mmCIF file of C-alpha atoms in Angstrom:
data_model
loop_
_atom_site.group_PDB
_atom_site.id
_atom_site.type_symbol
_atom_site.label_atom_id
_atom_site.label_comp_id
_atom_site.label_asym_id
_atom_site.label_seq_id
_atom_site.Cartn_x
_atom_site.Cartn_y
_atom_site.Cartn_z
ATOM 1 C CA ALA A 27 18.992 -14.130 34.169
ATOM 2 C CA GLY A 28 18.068 -15.358 37.638
ATOM 3 C CA VAL A 29 19.484 -12.279 39.363
ATOM 4 C CA PHE A 30 17.118 -10.062 37.405
ATOM 5 C CA CYS A 31 14.077 -12.234 37.993
ATOM 6 C CA SER A 32 14.545 -12.187 41.777
ATOM 7 C CA ASP A 33 15.364 -8.471 42.131
ATOM 8 C CA PRO A 34 12.790 -5.698 42.289
ATOM 9 C CA GLU A 35 13.166 -3.516 39.213
ATOM 10 C CA GLU A 36 14.739 -0.135 39.993
ATOM 11 C CA ILE A 37 15.547 2.257 37.160
ATOM 12 C CA ARG A 38 16.840 5.820 37.240
ATOM 13 C CA LEU A 39 17.861 8.429 34.654
ATOM 14 C CA ILE A 40 21.116 10.328 35.227
ATOM 15 C CA GLY A 41 22.632 13.436 33.625
ATOM 16 C CA GLY A 42 19.640 14.837 31.738
ATOM 17 C CA SER A 43 17.966 18.232 31.991
ATOM 18 C CA GLY A 44 15.202 16.838 34.169
ATOM 19 C CA PRO A 45 13.648 13.631 35.500
ATOM 20 C CA HIS A 46 12.354 12.786 32.017
ATOM 21 C CA GLN A 47 15.749 12.165 30.425
ATOM 22 C CA GLY A 48 19.217 10.842 31.052
ATOM 23 C CA ARG A 49 21.528 7.849 31.037
ATOM 24 C CA VAL A 50 19.609 4.695 31.939
ATOM 25 C CA GLU A 51 20.796 2.961 35.089
ATOM 26 C CA ILE A 52 19.310 -0.175 36.607
ATOM 27 C CA LYS A 53 19.877 -1.623 40.076
ATOM 28 C CA LEU A 54 20.511 -5.344 40.398
ATOM 29 C CA SER A 55 21.903 -7.211 43.420
ATOM 30 C CA GLY A 56 22.209 -3.862 45.167
ATOM 31 C CA LEU A 57 24.475 -2.383 42.472
ATOM 32 C CA TRP A 58 23.635 0.362 40.012
ATOM 33 C CA GLY A 59 24.802 -0.253 36.443
ATOM 34 C CA THR A 60 24.116 0.851 32.887
ATOM 35 C CA ILE A 61 22.617 -0.623 29.728
ATOM 36 C CA CYS A 62 24.541 -1.146 26.473
ATOM 37 C CA ASP A 63 23.169 0.754 23.485
ATOM 38 C CA GLU A 64 23.671 -2.101 21.004
ATOM 39 C CA ASP A 65 20.415 -2.261 19.017
ATOM 40 C CA PHE A 66 18.831 -0.045 21.687
ATOM 41 C CA ASP A 67 15.783 1.623 20.150
ATOM 42 C CA ASP A 68 12.601 3.567 20.806
ATOM 43 C CA TYR A 69 10.683 0.409 21.759
ATOM 44 C CA ASP A 70 13.186 -0.261 24.550
ATOM 45 C CA ALA A 71 13.100 3.401 25.577
ATOM 46 C CA SER A 72 9.307 3.369 25.773
ATOM 47 C CA VAL A 73 9.261 0.411 28.156
ATOM 48 C CA ILE A 74 11.856 2.121 30.361
ATOM 49 C CA CYS A 75 9.936 5.412 30.383
ATOM 50 C CA LYS A 76 6.608 3.788 31.161
ATOM 51 C CA SER A 77 8.169 1.796 33.995
ATOM 52 C CA ILE A 78 9.219 5.049 35.717
ATOM 53 C CA GLY A 79 5.887 6.783 35.225
ATOM 54 C CA PHE A 80 6.084 8.469 31.820
ATOM 55 C CA ILE A 81 3.034 6.874 30.219
ATOM 56 C CA TYR A 82 3.606 8.215 26.700
ATOM 57 C CA GLY A 83 6.883 6.344 26.219
ATOM 58 C CA GLY A 84 10.075 7.880 24.900
ATOM 59 C CA ILE A 85 12.936 7.903 22.416
ATOM 60 C CA ALA A 86 16.327 6.216 22.534
ATOM 61 C CA HIS A 87 19.765 7.841 22.565
ATOM 62 C CA LYS A 88 23.116 6.140 22.024
ATOM 63 C CA ARG A 89 26.851 6.708 22.493
ATOM 64 C CA ALA A 90 26.625 7.977 26.074
ATOM 65 C CA ARG A 91 24.492 10.970 25.069
ATOM 66 C CA PHE A 92 24.210 12.102 28.707
ATOM 67 C CA GLY A 93 27.674 11.052 29.794
ATOM 68 C CA ALA A 94 29.392 7.736 30.407
ATOM 69 C CA GLY A 95 28.557 5.810 33.554
ATOM 70 C CA SER A 96 30.828 3.696 35.714
ATOM 71 C CA GLY A 97 30.772 0.273 37.285
ATOM 72 C CA ILE A 98 29.047 -2.727 35.765
ATOM 73 C CA ILE A 99 27.159 -2.701 32.472
ATOM 74 C CA TRP A 100 24.218 -4.863 33.413
ATOM 75 C CA LEU A 101 22.322 -5.372 30.200
ATOM 76 C CA ASN A 102 22.766 -5.600 26.468
ATOM 77 C CA ALA A 103 20.685 -7.107 23.664
ATOM 78 C CA LEU A 104 17.409 -5.728 24.940
ATOM 79 C CA ASP A 105 14.606 -6.294 22.457
ATOM 80 C CA CYS A 106 11.306 -4.837 23.606
ATOM 81 C CA THR A 107 8.260 -4.564 21.359
ATOM 82 C CA GLY A 108 7.031 -1.516 23.272
ATOM 83 C CA GLY A 109 4.131 -3.144 25.054
ATOM 84 C CA GLU A 110 6.012 -4.926 27.839
ATOM 85 C CA ARG A 111 5.456 -3.903 31.448
ATOM 86 C CA SER A 112 8.998 -4.708 32.542
ATOM 87 C CA LEU A 113 12.512 -4.929 31.126
ATOM 88 C CA ARG A 114 12.496 -8.517 32.360
ATOM 89 C CA ASP A 115 10.341 -9.346 29.353
ATOM 90 C CA CYS A 116 12.853 -7.850 26.900
ATOM 91 C CA ILE A 117 16.132 -9.524 27.866
ATOM 92 C CA LYS A 118 17.905 -11.778 25.366
ATOM 93 C CA SER A 119 21.179 -12.258 27.246
ATOM 94 C CA ALA A 120 22.081 -12.832 30.886
ATOM 95 C CA PRO A 121 22.684 -9.708 33.022
ATOM 96 C CA GLY A 122 26.331 -8.836 33.584
ATOM 97 C CA THR A 123 27.616 -10.496 30.395
ATOM 98 C CA SER A 124 27.953 -7.348 28.263
ATOM 99 C CA ILE A 125 31.207 -6.699 26.387
ATOM 100 C CA CYS A 126 30.298 -3.047 25.735
ATOM 101 C CA THR A 127 32.132 -0.008 27.092
ATOM 102 C CA HIS A 128 30.610 2.940 28.927
ATOM 103 C CA MET A 129 30.916 5.035 25.772
ATOM 104 C CA GLU A 130 28.030 2.839 24.591
ATOM 105 C CA ASP A 131 25.747 3.603 27.538
ATOM 106 C CA ALA A 132 22.098 3.895 26.533
ATOM 107 C CA ALA A 133 19.966 6.915 27.389
ATOM 108 C CA VAL A 134 16.362 8.015 26.907
ATOM 109 C CA THR A 135 14.195 11.090 26.655
ATOM 110 C CA CYS A 136 10.683 10.371 27.877
ATOM 111 C CA TYR A 137 7.675 12.140 26.401
ATOM 112 C CA THR A 138 5.943 14.337 28.958
ATOM 113 C CA ASN A 139 2.770 14.708 26.884
ATOM 114 C CA SER A 140 0.975 12.887 24.091
ATOM 115 C CA ARG A 141 1.273 15.694 21.533
ATOM 116 C CA ALA A 142 5.079 15.552 21.373
ATOM 117 C CA ARG A 143 4.955 11.807 20.828
ATOM 118 C CA ILE A 144 2.354 12.029 18.064
ATOM 119 C CA LEU A 145 4.241 14.796 16.248
ATOM 120 C CA ASP A 146 7.442 12.734 16.347
ATOM 121 C CA LEU A 147 5.715 9.692 14.873
ATOM 122 C CA GLN A 148 3.956 11.665 12.141
ATOM 123 C CA ALA A 149 6.993 13.749 11.161
ATOM 124 C CA VAL A 150 7.983 11.512 8.232
ATOM 125 C CA SER A 151 4.579 10.957 6.643
ATOM 126 C CA SER A 152 3.723 14.661 6.927
ATOM 127 C CA ARG A 153 6.619 15.502 4.570
ATOM 128 C CA LEU A 154 5.837 12.867 1.940
ATOM 129 C CA PRO A 155 3.456 13.186 -1.047
ATOM 130 C CA SER A 156 -0.152 13.860 -0.032
ATOM 131 C CA THR A 157 -1.322 11.866 -3.062
ATOM 132 C CA CYS A 158 0.370 8.682 -1.817
ATOM 133 C CA GLY A 159 -1.101 5.207 -1.957
ATOM 134 C CA ARG A 160 -3.604 5.750 -4.733
ATOM 135 C CA GLN A 161 -4.109 2.981 -7.264
ATOM 136 C CA SER A 162 -5.409 3.297 -10.785
ATOM 137 C CA PRO A 163 -9.149 2.482 -11.070
ATOM 138 C CA ALA A 164 -8.319 -0.884 -12.650
ATOM 139 C CA GLY A 165 -5.867 -1.734 -9.896
ATOM 140 C CA SER A 166 -8.342 -0.751 -7.205
ATOM 141 C CA LEU A 167 -11.030 -2.988 -8.715
ATOM 142 C CA PHE A 168 -8.640 -5.943 -8.813
ATOM 143 C CA THR A 169 -7.738 -5.396 -5.170
ATOM 144 C CA GLN A 170 -11.379 -5.498 -4.099
ATOM 145 C CA ASN A 171 -11.657 -8.996 -5.560
ATOM 146 C CA LEU A 172 -8.287 -10.179 -4.264
ATOM 147 C CA ALA A 173 -9.572 -12.083 -1.239
ATOM 148 C CA LYS A 174 -11.469 -14.417 -3.570
ATOM 149 C CA ILE A 175 -8.302 -15.461 -5.407
ATOM 150 C CA VAL A 176 -6.511 -17.936 -3.144
ATOM 151 C CA GLY A 177 -2.822 -18.252 -3.907
ATOM 152 C CA GLY A 178 -2.447 -14.847 -5.488
ATOM 153 C CA ARG A 179 -2.539 -13.749 -9.120
ATOM 154 C CA VAL A 180 -0.768 -11.613 -11.694
ATOM 155 C CA THR A 181 -1.176 -7.912 -10.949
ATOM 156 C CA ALA A 182 -2.899 -5.543 -13.310
ATOM 157 C CA PRO A 183 -0.674 -2.901 -14.928
ATOM 158 C CA ARG A 184 -0.325 0.127 -12.628
ATOM 159 C CA GLU A 185 -2.005 -1.727 -9.769
ATOM 160 C CA THR A 186 1.013 -1.207 -7.499
ATOM 161 C CA PRO A 187 2.752 1.822 -9.070
ATOM 162 C CA TRP A 188 5.060 2.203 -6.039
ATOM 163 C CA SER A 189 6.705 -1.164 -6.719
ATOM 164 C CA VAL A 190 10.124 -0.982 -8.357
ATOM 165 C CA SER A 191 12.498 -3.586 -9.715
ATOM 166 C CA LEU A 192 16.078 -3.321 -8.480
ATOM 167 C CA MET A 193 18.085 -4.724 -11.359
ATOM 168 C CA ILE A 194 21.717 -5.795 -11.406
ATOM 169 C CA ARG A 195 23.997 -5.546 -14.391
ATOM 170 C CA GLU A 196 25.048 -8.814 -15.996
ATOM 171 C CA GLY A 197 27.272 -7.840 -18.890
ATOM 172 C CA THR A 198 25.138 -5.703 -21.171
ATOM 173 C CA LYS A 199 21.881 -6.964 -19.673
ATOM 174 C CA LEU A 200 19.851 -6.094 -16.605
ATOM 175 C CA LYS A 201 18.346 -8.783 -14.375
ATOM 176 C CA HIS A 202 15.747 -8.355 -11.634
ATOM 177 C CA ASN A 203 17.263 -9.057 -8.216
ATOM 178 C CA CYS A 204 15.113 -7.373 -5.561
ATOM 179 C CA GLY A 205 12.022 -5.282 -5.163
ATOM 180 C CA GLY A 206 11.710 -1.799 -3.749
ATOM 181 C CA VAL A 207 9.055 0.749 -2.829
ATOM 182 C CA VAL A 208 8.764 4.410 -3.869
ATOM 183 C CA ILE A 209 8.020 6.744 -0.934
ATOM 184 C CA SER A 210 8.802 10.112 -2.582
ATOM 185 C CA GLN A 211 10.115 11.619 -5.807
ATOM 186 C CA ASP A 212 13.662 10.966 -4.599
ATOM 187 C CA LEU A 213 13.506 7.990 -2.223
ATOM 188 C CA VAL A 214 12.973 4.235 -2.462
ATOM 189 C CA LEU A 215 12.864 1.760 0.429
ATOM 190 C CA THR A 216 14.140 -1.800 0.158
ATOM 191 C CA ALA A 217 15.712 -4.604 2.192
ATOM 192 C CA ALA A 218 19.278 -4.045 3.402
ATOM 193 C CA HIS A 219 20.270 -7.620 2.587
ATOM 194 C CA CYS A 220 19.882 -6.899 -1.139
ATOM 195 C CA PHE A 221 23.236 -5.097 -0.879
ATOM 196 C CA LYS A 222 25.169 -7.876 0.830
ATOM 197 C CA LYS A 223 26.444 -9.310 -2.449
ATOM 198 C CA HIS A 224 25.986 -6.387 -4.819
ATOM 199 C CA PRO A 225 27.178 -2.783 -4.277
ATOM 200 C CA LYS A 226 24.928 0.116 -5.198
ATOM 201 C CA GLN A 227 26.846 0.885 -8.390
ATOM 202 C CA ASN A 228 25.812 -2.514 -9.783
ATOM 203 C CA TYR A 229 22.124 -1.660 -9.445
ATOM 204 C CA VAL A 230 19.585 0.150 -11.575
ATOM 205 C CA ILE A 231 16.239 1.287 -10.153
ATOM 206 C CA ARG A 232 13.475 0.579 -12.656
ATOM 207 C CA VAL A 233 10.214 2.382 -11.940
ATOM 208 C CA GLY A 234 6.922 1.934 -13.791
ATOM 209 C CA GLU A 235 7.834 -1.721 -14.389
ATOM 210 C CA HIS A 236 5.281 -4.465 -15.010
ATOM 211 C CA ASP A 237 6.407 -6.902 -17.705
ATOM 212 C CA LEU A 238 10.113 -7.640 -17.239
ATOM 213 C CA LEU A 239 10.424 -8.590 -20.913
ATOM 214 C CA ALA A 240 8.666 -5.547 -22.358
ATOM 215 C CA ASN A 241 9.130 -1.794 -22.403
ATOM 216 C CA ASP A 242 6.107 -0.705 -20.377
ATOM 217 C CA PRO A 243 4.532 2.750 -20.764
ATOM 218 C CA GLY A 244 5.986 4.971 -18.043
ATOM 219 C CA GLN A 245 8.920 2.629 -17.383
ATOM 220 C CA GLU A 246 12.209 4.383 -16.646
ATOM 221 C CA ASP A 247 15.645 3.480 -15.260
ATOM 222 C CA TYR A 248 17.576 5.475 -12.659
ATOM 223 C CA LEU A 249 20.934 5.022 -10.963
ATOM 224 C CA ILE A 250 21.372 5.091 -7.189
ATOM 225 C CA ASP A 251 22.814 8.360 -5.930
ATOM 226 C CA LYS A 252 23.096 7.397 -2.253
ATOM 227 C CA LEU A 253 22.525 4.235 -0.240
ATOM 228 C CA TRP A 254 21.791 4.240 3.481
ATOM 229 C CA VAL A 255 21.747 0.779 5.049
ATOM 230 C CA HIS A 256 20.518 0.709 8.644
ATOM 231 C CA ASP A 257 23.620 1.020 10.807
ATOM 232 C CA GLU A 258 22.564 -1.945 12.938
ATOM 233 C CA PHE A 259 21.544 -4.265 10.115
ATOM 234 C CA ASP A 260 22.262 -7.885 11.084
ATOM 235 C CA THR A 261 23.146 -6.864 14.678
ATOM 236 C CA ASN A 262 22.903 -9.881 17.044
ATOM 237 C CA ILE A 263 20.452 -11.694 14.764
ATOM 238 C CA GLU A 264 20.575 -12.202 10.998
ATOM 239 C CA PHE A 265 18.166 -9.947 9.067
ATOM 240 C CA ASN A 266 17.718 -7.704 12.106
ATOM 241 C CA ASN A 267 16.946 -4.113 10.999
ATOM 242 C CA ASP A 268 16.675 -5.243 7.379
ATOM 243 C CA ILE A 269 15.943 -1.873 5.804
ATOM 244 C CA ALA A 270 17.746 0.479 3.435
ATOM 245 C CA VAL A 271 16.983 3.835 1.822
ATOM 246 C CA LEU A 272 17.958 4.597 -1.767
ATOM 247 C CA LYS A 273 18.241 8.141 -3.079
ATOM 248 C CA VAL A 274 17.487 8.224 -6.778
ATOM 249 C CA MET A 275 20.074 9.943 -8.970
ATOM 250 C CA ARG A 276 18.244 12.712 -10.767
ATOM 251 C CA LYS A 277 18.433 13.038 -14.558
ATOM 252 C CA ASN A 278 19.341 16.615 -15.485
ATOM 253 C CA GLY A 279 17.766 17.720 -12.233
ATOM 254 C CA ARG A 280 14.623 15.652 -12.803
ATOM 255 C CA ALA A 281 13.387 13.351 -10.048
ATOM 256 C CA LEU A 282 10.825 10.547 -10.337
ATOM 257 C CA ALA A 283 7.721 11.762 -12.160
ATOM 258 C CA LEU A 284 4.951 10.957 -9.693
ATOM 259 C CA GLY A 285 1.262 11.354 -10.453
ATOM 260 C CA ASN A 286 1.134 9.795 -13.914
ATOM 261 C CA GLY A 287 -0.380 6.494 -12.779
ATOM 262 C CA ALA A 288 2.709 4.510 -13.739
ATOM 263 C CA VAL A 289 4.829 5.748 -10.825
ATOM 264 C CA GLU A 290 3.318 6.750 -7.486
ATOM 265 C CA ALA A 291 4.484 6.884 -3.880
ATOM 266 C CA VAL A 292 3.083 4.523 -1.271
ATOM 267 C CA CYS A 293 1.908 5.974 2.044
ATOM 268 C CA LEU A 294 3.849 5.428 5.261
ATOM 269 C CA PRO A 295 2.085 4.666 8.555
ATOM 270 C CA GLN A 296 1.056 7.612 10.724
ATOM 271 C CA GLY A 297 2.547 6.046 13.822
ATOM 272 C CA GLU A 298 2.305 3.060 16.106
ATOM 273 C CA THR A 299 -0.173 0.438 14.967
ATOM 274 C CA GLN A 300 -1.213 -2.936 16.320
ATOM 275 C CA TYR A 301 -0.178 -5.158 13.443
ATOM 276 C CA SER A 302 -2.671 -7.842 14.414
ATOM 277 C CA ASN A 303 -5.455 -5.334 13.634
ATOM 278 C CA LEU A 304 -4.346 -4.653 10.055
ATOM 279 C CA LYS A 305 -6.870 -5.454 7.313
ATOM 280 C CA ASP A 306 -6.881 -5.843 3.524
ATOM 281 C CA CYS A 307 -3.143 -6.526 3.331
ATOM 282 C CA THR A 308 -1.265 -7.701 0.249
ATOM 283 C CA ILE A 309 2.250 -8.631 -0.849
ATOM 284 C CA THR A 310 3.664 -8.026 -4.317
ATOM 285 C CA GLY A 311 6.738 -9.097 -6.260
ATOM 286 C CA TRP A 312 8.375 -10.719 -9.260
ATOM 287 C CA GLY A 313 9.823 -13.594 -7.212
ATOM 288 C CA THR A 314 9.792 -17.311 -7.976
ATOM 289 C CA LEU A 315 6.619 -19.313 -7.341
ATOM 290 C CA ASN A 316 8.126 -21.977 -5.071
ATOM 291 C CA GLU A 317 11.350 -22.659 -3.216
ATOM 292 C CA ASN A 318 12.362 -25.558 -5.483
ATOM 293 C CA ALA A 319 12.062 -23.543 -8.691
ATOM 294 C CA PRO A 320 15.146 -22.018 -10.344
ATOM 295 C CA ALA A 321 15.968 -18.570 -8.944
ATOM 296 C CA VAL A 322 14.526 -16.842 -11.996
ATOM 297 C CA PRO A 323 12.052 -13.976 -11.569
ATOM 298 C CA GLN A 324 8.570 -14.191 -12.998
ATOM 299 C CA ARG A 325 7.933 -12.140 -16.110
ATOM 300 C CA LEU A 326 4.896 -10.478 -14.497
ATOM 301 C CA PRO A 327 4.528 -9.486 -10.834
ATOM 302 C CA ARG A 328 2.092 -11.337 -8.632
ATOM 303 C CA THR A 329 0.104 -10.187 -5.640
ATOM 304 C CA GLY A 330 -1.735 -12.046 -2.906
ATOM 305 C CA ALA A 331 -3.926 -11.359 0.099
ATOM 306 C CA ILE A 332 -2.299 -12.193 3.425
ATOM 307 C CA ASP A 333 -2.873 -12.026 7.154
ATOM 308 C CA VAL A 334 -0.505 -10.247 9.533
ATOM 309 C CA TYR A 335 0.176 -12.044 12.815
ATOM 310 C CA GLU A 336 1.333 -11.138 16.289
ATOM 311 C CA MET A 337 4.990 -12.085 16.566
ATOM 312 C CA SER A 338 4.227 -14.160 19.661
ATOM 313 C CA SER A 339 2.100 -16.507 17.575
ATOM 314 C CA CYS A 340 4.905 -16.867 15.027
ATOM 315 C CA THR A 341 7.475 -17.835 17.650
ATOM 316 C CA THR A 342 5.197 -20.347 19.368
ATOM 317 C CA SER A 343 3.480 -22.129 16.513
ATOM 318 C CA SER A 344 5.261 -21.318 13.254
ATOM 319 C CA GLY A 345 8.686 -22.855 13.632
ATOM 320 C CA TYR A 346 10.507 -19.588 14.331
ATOM 321 C CA GLY A 347 12.544 -19.484 17.543
ATOM 322 C CA ILE A 348 12.672 -16.440 19.799
ATOM 323 C CA PHE A 349 16.368 -16.029 18.975
ATOM 324 C CA GLU A 350 15.608 -15.800 15.244
ATOM 325 C CA VAL A 351 13.188 -12.879 15.358
ATOM 326 C CA THR A 352 13.304 -9.334 16.718
ATOM 327 C CA SER A 353 10.948 -6.445 17.402
ATOM 328 C CA GLY A 354 11.901 -5.035 13.994
ATOM 329 C CA MET A 355 10.206 -7.943 12.220
ATOM 330 C CA THR A 356 6.626 -8.981 11.663
ATOM 331 C CA CYS A 357 5.344 -12.226 10.202
ATOM 332 C CA ALA A 358 2.632 -12.407 7.592
ATOM 333 C CA GLY A 359 1.221 -14.742 4.984
ATOM 334 C CA ARG A 360 -1.194 -17.629 5.130
ATOM 335 C CA LEU A 361 -0.848 -20.412 7.664
ATOM 336 C CA ASP A 362 -1.914 -22.877 4.959
ATOM 337 C CA GLY A 363 1.150 -21.751 2.992
ATOM 338 C CA ARG A 364 -0.777 -20.883 -0.138
ATOM 339 C CA VAL A 365 0.288 -17.233 -0.306
ATOM 340 C CA ASP A 366 3.859 -16.243 0.464
ATOM 341 C CA THR A 367 6.865 -14.344 -0.846
ATOM 342 C CA CYS A 368 9.891 -16.149 -2.293
ATOM 343 C CA THR A 369 13.295 -15.607 -3.924
ATOM 344 C CA GLY A 370 13.344 -12.305 -5.815
ATOM 345 C CA ASP A 371 10.595 -10.697 -3.739
ATOM 346 C CA SER A 372 12.996 -9.251 -1.133
ATOM 347 C CA GLY A 373 12.599 -5.513 -0.628
ATOM 348 C CA GLY A 374 9.081 -5.464 -2.017
ATOM 349 C CA PRO A 375 5.982 -4.084 -0.300
ATOM 350 C CA LEU A 376 3.543 -5.423 2.248
ATOM 351 C CA THR A 377 0.733 -2.861 2.122
ATOM 352 C CA CYS A 378 -2.643 -2.548 3.816
ATOM 353 C CA LEU A 379 -5.675 -0.562 2.695
ATOM 354 C CA GLU A 380 -6.584 2.401 4.912
ATOM 355 C CA ASN A 381 -9.166 5.012 3.940
ATOM 356 C CA GLY A 382 -8.869 4.063 0.297
ATOM 357 C CA ARG A 383 -5.059 4.266 0.202
ATOM 358 C CA ARG A 384 -2.280 1.727 0.366
ATOM 359 C CA VAL A 385 0.011 2.078 3.402
ATOM 360 C CA LEU A 386 3.404 0.353 3.664
ATOM 361 C CA TYR A 387 3.612 -1.746 6.826
ATOM 362 C CA GLY A 388 6.244 -4.291 5.800
ATOM 363 C CA ILE A 389 9.240 -4.853 3.537
ATOM 364 C CA THR A 390 9.821 -8.417 2.350
ATOM 365 C CA SER A 391 12.819 -9.744 4.278
ATOM 366 C CA TRP A 392 13.254 -13.487 4.857
ATOM 367 C CA GLY A 393 11.578 -16.785 5.668
ATOM 368 C CA LYS A 394 12.032 -20.525 6.017
ATOM 369 C CA GLY A 395 11.500 -21.732 2.497
ATOM 370 C CA CYS A 396 8.533 -20.419 0.539
ATOM 371 C CA GLY A 397 4.879 -21.264 1.008
ATOM 372 C CA ARG A 398 5.459 -23.820 3.751
ATOM 373 C CA ARG A 399 2.411 -24.662 5.812
ATOM 374 C CA GLY A 400 2.519 -23.005 9.225
ATOM 375 C CA GLN A 401 5.560 -20.829 8.387
ATOM 376 C CA PRO A 402 4.566 -17.342 7.200
ATOM 377 C CA GLY A 403 7.198 -15.016 5.777
ATOM 378 C CA MET A 404 9.120 -12.405 7.757
ATOM 379 C CA TYR A 405 8.903 -8.709 6.944
ATOM 380 C CA THR A 406 10.694 -5.618 8.208
ATOM 381 C CA LYS A 407 8.291 -3.807 10.538
ATOM 382 C CA VAL A 408 8.109 -0.342 9.001
ATOM 383 C CA THR A 409 6.533 1.422 11.994
ATOM 384 C CA LYS A 410 9.622 0.696 14.070
ATOM 385 C CA PHE A 411 11.803 2.678 11.662
ATOM 386 C CA LEU A 412 9.707 5.824 11.140
ATOM 387 C CA ARG A 413 11.918 8.009 13.318
ATOM 388 C CA TRP A 414 15.042 6.533 11.683
ATOM 389 C CA LEU A 415 13.609 7.394 8.252
ATOM 390 C CA ASN A 416 13.014 10.970 9.339
ATOM 391 C CA GLN A 417 16.674 11.891 8.782
ATOM 392 C CA PHE A 418 16.486 11.073 5.065
ATOM 393 C CA VAL A 419 13.228 12.856 4.225
ATOM 394 C CA ARG A 420 13.758 16.521 3.453
#
């Protein structure tokens, strides 16, 4: 990495329709070269665009969108968070060590005004239910008192009506395996790693669930019609891009019945948000209560109030190394370890209260043990994937 640290940073865009877009080329040691598109995303694109004067950031393109370059491929495994001032702060491998080909050259389109950027970020949420994120009156009252209940508690029925249980078939029975989150009448979000061991045909989506051992009012089972796992899940780092979209298989043309209190959609973020500024955040799931307990789900879901931390604080003081985490993750929980997610909670929601509605900011992903002091859990950072989600929302 020394060659990059000592060189002035020169970046140019080649092959686009104007100075705002093109193949990304960077000059090191007097030589122009390209950047590999492996895990290249909008955060990386935004840092590149800002560094060449486009203050509103930009979007990423892959597979040599503006033509293949030539010569050396200087960089791969960039991982910007979007706020860096230089690509130097995003590098996770030494320059010149890429094994990519020029058909994987990264490119960007930079925003030339703020309106285009805002419309891009809001495109998904604008097409989802306008009634999202509303809790039943009982659920809302419980949430107001949540901060007083250290360690979490059992949820009230219909308190988190967007939570679903992803159940796997074991003979003639169904067993809870992961959580999920309803975002529309047809779509559920969850963690990609839930499908590492079990294919989609082994799963049933149960909505309106509360008591795993009872038939709750409004409870209903659906099969999975389509599964979209992020195409760069587990790239470079385990649990990287840990997100999947499930399309619910309709029953005689009937989708999920939203608006009855038992099943509702959660809201998605409107755009970029400083996660350290989030307030009134909670996690929910049927997972085990500690890491030494048998991997058996709890009969009733539990919820707990948590704090969301800057990733820098998690990599410096929480036992997570910089090569274990990525810009697609956020850490949250309690530093005293008294509120955390555990086995069986994967895929479930981390939501925060905004203007009286619950907004999904995280999807339960992974962690070191459960409830360990100084080691909050890791969650998929939903805001990073808004533009990716756009392709599935019709």
